[in-house]
Tab-separated table of C-alpha atoms and ligand atoms in Angstrom:
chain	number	residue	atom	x	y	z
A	25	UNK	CA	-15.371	-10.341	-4.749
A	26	UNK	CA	-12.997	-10.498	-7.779
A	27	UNK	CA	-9.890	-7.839	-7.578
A	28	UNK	CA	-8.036	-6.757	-9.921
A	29	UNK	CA	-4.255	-5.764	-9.277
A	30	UNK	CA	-2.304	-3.855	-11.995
A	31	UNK	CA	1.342	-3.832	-12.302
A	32	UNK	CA	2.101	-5.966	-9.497
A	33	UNK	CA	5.098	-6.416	-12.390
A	34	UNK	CA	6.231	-3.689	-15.091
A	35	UNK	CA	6.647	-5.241	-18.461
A	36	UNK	CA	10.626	-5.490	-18.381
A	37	UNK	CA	10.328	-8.021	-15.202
A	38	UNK	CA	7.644	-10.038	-16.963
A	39	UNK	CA	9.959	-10.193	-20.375
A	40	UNK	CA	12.667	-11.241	-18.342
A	41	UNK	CA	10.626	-13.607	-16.041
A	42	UNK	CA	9.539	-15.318	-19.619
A	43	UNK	CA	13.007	-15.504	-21.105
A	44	UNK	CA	14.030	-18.155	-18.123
A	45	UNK	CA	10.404	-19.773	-18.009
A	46	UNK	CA	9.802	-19.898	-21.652
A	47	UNK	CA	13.165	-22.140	-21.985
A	48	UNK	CA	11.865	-24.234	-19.003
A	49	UNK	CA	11.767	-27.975	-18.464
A	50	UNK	CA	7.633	-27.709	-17.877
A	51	UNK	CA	5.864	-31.328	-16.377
A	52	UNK	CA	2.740	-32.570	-16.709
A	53	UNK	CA	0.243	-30.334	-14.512
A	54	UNK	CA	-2.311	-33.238	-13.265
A	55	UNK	CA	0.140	-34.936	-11.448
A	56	UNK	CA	0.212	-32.634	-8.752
A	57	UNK	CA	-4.453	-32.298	-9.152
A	58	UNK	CA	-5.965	-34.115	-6.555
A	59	UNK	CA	-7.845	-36.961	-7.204
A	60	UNK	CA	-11.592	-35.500	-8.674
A	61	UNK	CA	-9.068	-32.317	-10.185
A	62	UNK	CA	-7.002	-34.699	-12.442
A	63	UNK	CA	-10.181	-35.722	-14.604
A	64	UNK	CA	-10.481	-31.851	-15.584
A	65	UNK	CA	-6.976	-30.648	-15.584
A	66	UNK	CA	-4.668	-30.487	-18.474
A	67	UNK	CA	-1.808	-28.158	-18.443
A	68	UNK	CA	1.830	-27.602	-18.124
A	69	UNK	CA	3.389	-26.750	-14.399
A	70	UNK	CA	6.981	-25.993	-13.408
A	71	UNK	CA	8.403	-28.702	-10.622
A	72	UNK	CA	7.545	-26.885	-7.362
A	73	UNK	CA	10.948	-26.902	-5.730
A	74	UNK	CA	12.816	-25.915	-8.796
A	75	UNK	CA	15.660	-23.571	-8.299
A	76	UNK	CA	13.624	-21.204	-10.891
A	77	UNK	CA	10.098	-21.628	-9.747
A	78	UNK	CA	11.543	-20.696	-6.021
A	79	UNK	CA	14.011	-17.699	-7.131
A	80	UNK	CA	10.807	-16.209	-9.387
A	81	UNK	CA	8.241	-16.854	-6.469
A	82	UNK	CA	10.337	-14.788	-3.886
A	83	UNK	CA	10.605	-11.669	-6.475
A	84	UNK	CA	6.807	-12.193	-7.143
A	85	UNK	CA	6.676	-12.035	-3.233
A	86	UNK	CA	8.746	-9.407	-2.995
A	87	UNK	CA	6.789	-6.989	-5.341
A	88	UNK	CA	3.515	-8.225	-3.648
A	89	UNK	CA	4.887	-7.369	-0.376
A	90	UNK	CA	5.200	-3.656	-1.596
A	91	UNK	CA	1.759	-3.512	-3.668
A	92	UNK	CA	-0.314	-1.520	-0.896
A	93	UNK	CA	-3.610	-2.561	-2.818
A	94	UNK	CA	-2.575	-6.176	-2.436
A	95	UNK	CA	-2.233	-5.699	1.082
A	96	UNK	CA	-5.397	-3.976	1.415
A	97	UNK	CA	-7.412	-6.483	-0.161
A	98	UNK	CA	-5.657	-9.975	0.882
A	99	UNK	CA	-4.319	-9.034	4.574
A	100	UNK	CA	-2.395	-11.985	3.897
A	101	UNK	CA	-1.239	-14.149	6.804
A	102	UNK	CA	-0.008	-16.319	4.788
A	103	UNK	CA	1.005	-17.047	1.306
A	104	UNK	CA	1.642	-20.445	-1.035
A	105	UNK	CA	4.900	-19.892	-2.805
A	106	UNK	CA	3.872	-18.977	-6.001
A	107	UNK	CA	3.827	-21.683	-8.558
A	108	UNK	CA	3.965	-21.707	-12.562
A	109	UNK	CA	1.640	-23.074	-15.566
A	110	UNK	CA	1.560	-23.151	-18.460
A	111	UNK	CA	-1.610	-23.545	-21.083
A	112	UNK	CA	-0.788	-24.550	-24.668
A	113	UNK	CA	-2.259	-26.734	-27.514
A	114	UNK	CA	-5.901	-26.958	-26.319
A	115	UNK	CA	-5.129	-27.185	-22.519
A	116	UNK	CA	-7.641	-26.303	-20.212
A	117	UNK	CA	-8.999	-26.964	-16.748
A	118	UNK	CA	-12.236	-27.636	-15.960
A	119	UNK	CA	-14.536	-26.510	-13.552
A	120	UNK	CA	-13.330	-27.375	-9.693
A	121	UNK	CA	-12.767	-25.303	-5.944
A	122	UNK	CA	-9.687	-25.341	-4.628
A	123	UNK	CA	-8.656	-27.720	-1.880
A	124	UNK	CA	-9.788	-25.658	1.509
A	125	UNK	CA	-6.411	-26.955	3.043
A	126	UNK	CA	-2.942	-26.721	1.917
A	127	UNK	CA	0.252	-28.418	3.958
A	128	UNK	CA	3.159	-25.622	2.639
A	129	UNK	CA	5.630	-27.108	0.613
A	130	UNK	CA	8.514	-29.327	2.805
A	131	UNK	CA	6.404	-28.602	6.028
A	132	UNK	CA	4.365	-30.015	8.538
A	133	UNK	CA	2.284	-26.525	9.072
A	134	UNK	CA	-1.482	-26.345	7.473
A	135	UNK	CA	-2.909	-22.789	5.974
A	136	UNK	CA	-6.731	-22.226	4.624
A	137	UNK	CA	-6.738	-21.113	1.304
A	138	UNK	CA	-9.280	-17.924	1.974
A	139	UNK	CA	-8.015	-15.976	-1.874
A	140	UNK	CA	-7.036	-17.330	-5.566
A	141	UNK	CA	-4.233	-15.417	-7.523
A	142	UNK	CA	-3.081	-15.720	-10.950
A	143	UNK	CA	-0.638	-13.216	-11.949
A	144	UNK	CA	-0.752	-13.094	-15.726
A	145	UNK	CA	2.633	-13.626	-17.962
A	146	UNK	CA	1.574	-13.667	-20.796
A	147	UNK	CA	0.200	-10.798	-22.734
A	148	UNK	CA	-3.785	-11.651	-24.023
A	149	UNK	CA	-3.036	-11.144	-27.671
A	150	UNK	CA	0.027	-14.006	-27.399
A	151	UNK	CA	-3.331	-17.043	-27.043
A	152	UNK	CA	-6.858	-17.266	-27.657
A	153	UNK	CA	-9.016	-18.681	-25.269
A	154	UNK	CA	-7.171	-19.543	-21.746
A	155	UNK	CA	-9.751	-17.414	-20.008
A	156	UNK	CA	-10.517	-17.596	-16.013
A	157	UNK	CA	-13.698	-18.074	-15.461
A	158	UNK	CA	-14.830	-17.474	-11.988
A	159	UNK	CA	-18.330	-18.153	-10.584
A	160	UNK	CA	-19.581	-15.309	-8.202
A	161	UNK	CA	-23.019	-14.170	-6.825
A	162	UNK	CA	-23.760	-12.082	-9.977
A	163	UNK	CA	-23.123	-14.790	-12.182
A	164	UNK	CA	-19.525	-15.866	-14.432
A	165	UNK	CA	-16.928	-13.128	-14.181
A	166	UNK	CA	-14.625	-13.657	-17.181
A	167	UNK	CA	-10.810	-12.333	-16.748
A	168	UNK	CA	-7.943	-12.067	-19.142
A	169	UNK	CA	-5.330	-9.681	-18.071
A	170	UNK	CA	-2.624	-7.816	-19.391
A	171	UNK	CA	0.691	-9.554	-18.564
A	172	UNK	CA	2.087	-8.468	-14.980
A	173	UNK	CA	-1.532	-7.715	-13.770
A	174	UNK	CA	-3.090	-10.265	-11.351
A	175	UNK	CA	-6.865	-11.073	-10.000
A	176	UNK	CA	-7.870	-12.765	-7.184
A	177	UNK	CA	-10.980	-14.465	-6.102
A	178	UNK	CA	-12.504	-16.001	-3.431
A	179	UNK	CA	-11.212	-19.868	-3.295
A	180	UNK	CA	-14.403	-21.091	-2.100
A	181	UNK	CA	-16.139	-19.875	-6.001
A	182	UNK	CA	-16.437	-22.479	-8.829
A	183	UNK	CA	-13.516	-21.744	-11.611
A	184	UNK	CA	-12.439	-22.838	-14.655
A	185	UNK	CA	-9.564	-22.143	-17.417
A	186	UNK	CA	-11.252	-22.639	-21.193
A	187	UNK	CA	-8.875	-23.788	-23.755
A	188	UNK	CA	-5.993	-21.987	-24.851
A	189	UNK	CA	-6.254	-23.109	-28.811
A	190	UNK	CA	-4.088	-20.719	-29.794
A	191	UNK	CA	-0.735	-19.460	-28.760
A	192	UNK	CA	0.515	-20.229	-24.902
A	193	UNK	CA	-0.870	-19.066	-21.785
A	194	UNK	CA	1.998	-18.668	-19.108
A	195	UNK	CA	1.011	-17.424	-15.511
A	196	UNK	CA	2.152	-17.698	-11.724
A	197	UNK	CA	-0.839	-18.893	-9.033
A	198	UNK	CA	-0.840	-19.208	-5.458
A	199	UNK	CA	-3.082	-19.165	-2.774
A	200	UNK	CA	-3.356	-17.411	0.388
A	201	UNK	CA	-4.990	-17.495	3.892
A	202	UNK	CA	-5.838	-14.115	5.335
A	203	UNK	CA	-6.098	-12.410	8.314
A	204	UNK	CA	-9.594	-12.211	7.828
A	205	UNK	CA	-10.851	-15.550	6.889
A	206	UNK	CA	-14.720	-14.500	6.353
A	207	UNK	CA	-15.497	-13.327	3.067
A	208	UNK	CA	-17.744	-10.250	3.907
A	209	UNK	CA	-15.561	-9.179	6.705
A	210	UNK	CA	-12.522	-8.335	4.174
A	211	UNK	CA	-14.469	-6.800	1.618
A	212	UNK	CA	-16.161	-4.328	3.713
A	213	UNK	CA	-12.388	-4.081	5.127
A	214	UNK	CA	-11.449	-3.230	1.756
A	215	UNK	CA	-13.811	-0.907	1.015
A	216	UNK	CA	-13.477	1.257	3.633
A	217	UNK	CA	-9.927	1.397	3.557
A	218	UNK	CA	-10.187	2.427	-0.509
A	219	UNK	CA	-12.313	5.192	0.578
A	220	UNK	CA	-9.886	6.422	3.296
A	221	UNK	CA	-7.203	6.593	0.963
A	222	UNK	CA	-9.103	8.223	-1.685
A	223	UNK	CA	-10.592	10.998	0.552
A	224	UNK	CA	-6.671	11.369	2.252
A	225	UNK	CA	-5.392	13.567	0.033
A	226	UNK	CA	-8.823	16.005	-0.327
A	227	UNK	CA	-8.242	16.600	3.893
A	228	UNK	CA	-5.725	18.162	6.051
A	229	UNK	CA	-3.992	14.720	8.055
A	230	UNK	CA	-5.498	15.823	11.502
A	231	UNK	CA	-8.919	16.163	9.970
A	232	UNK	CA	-11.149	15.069	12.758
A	233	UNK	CA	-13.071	13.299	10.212
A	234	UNK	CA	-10.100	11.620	8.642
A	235	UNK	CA	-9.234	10.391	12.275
A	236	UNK	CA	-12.325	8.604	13.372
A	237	UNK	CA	-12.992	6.967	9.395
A	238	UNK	CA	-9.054	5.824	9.920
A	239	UNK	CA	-10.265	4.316	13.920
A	240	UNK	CA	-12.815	2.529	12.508
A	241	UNK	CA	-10.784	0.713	10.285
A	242	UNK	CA	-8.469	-0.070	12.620
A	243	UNK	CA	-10.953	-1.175	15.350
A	244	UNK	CA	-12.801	-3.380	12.451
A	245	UNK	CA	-9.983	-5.134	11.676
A	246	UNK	CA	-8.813	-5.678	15.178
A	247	UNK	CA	-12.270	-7.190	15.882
A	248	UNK	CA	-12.027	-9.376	12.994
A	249	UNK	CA	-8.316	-10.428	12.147
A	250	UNK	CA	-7.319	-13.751	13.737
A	251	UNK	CA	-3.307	-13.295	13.169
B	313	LIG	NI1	-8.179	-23.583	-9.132
């Protein structure tokens, strides 16, 4: 499934997230593809352990941490710091999955990337093209998003970035491994726990009803979560 986040960032943090990465010293992106990635992947990326790309990743982190529909949709265990590109003068990348296992940066410990996030910078009228396509079981979703809004998608699904030919195309990406690792189990996760919130509000909080939707959630995801 394909999710949609809005406002993980409000427009002034975005403006002055671009200010410092607009001015950036950006590297060539395939020399951190792997091997079969490189042959598909042109694009700009900020050095990983950059004293910008790790100060912006913690307050992207930081406003994830306190985006309850994030939460709700990733239970993250744990995330990639987020890292930077950049898409300009006909960059692209081609279709490829991401690697199923990561090593986090300066570390000797492994996580599963389970979810895909891009958390757009840049605002869809700044580039043409630059879109992120994602293969899915009802055929190519296509997503451009306002700037501060972020998707993600499953890791495991065939993606692609078409070419920005216009413009640039500036964006943070990370991956995460969740508490949930199977697919299905999350998204009926998810969807229950939309509906709970949505029918909070319409019922008193001890609502019998309330209580045993709210239990079932609960005794889902303690079946299912491997923390
Ligand atoms: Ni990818």
């Amino acid at each position: 499934m394909l999710i949609s986040i809005d406002r993980v960032l409000t427009k002034d943090e975005v403006r002055a997230l671009r200010v410092e990465l607009d001015a950036a010293p950006w590297q060539d992106g395939a020399a951190t593809a792997g091997t079969l990635a490189q042959a598909v992947k042109r694009n700009q990326q900020l050095a990983d352990g950059s004293e910008l790309a790790v100060r912006l990743g913690q307050q992207i982190l930081r406003r994830l941490a306190a985006t309850p529909l994030f939460i709700s949709a990733a239970l993250p265990r744990t995330i990639y710091p987020p890292k930077f590109n950049r898409y300009a003068g006909g960059g692209t990348y081609g279709a490829h999955v991401d690697s199923a296992l990561m090593f986090l940066p300066g570390s000797r410990q492994q996580m599963r990337t389970d979810l895909s996030a891009t958390l757009f910078l840049a605002e869809p009228d700044e580039y043409d093209g630059g879109v992120l396509e994602v293969e899915g079981p009802f055929g190519v979703q296509e997503v451009k998003l306002p700037a501060g809004d972020m998707v993600l998608y499953p890791s495991s699904s065939l993606h692609r970035v078409t070419p920005v030919t216009r413009g640039a195309r500036v964006a943070s990406f990370f991956w995460l491994e969740s508490l949930v690792a199977d697919e299905a189990e999350r998204t009926l996760l998810f969807d229950l726990d939309q509906s709970v919130q949505q029918i909070t509000p319409l019922l008193a909080a001890d609502d019998l009803r309330l209580i045993q939707l709210t239990g079932v959630y609960h005794n889902l995801l303690r079946r299912w979560a491997k923390p």
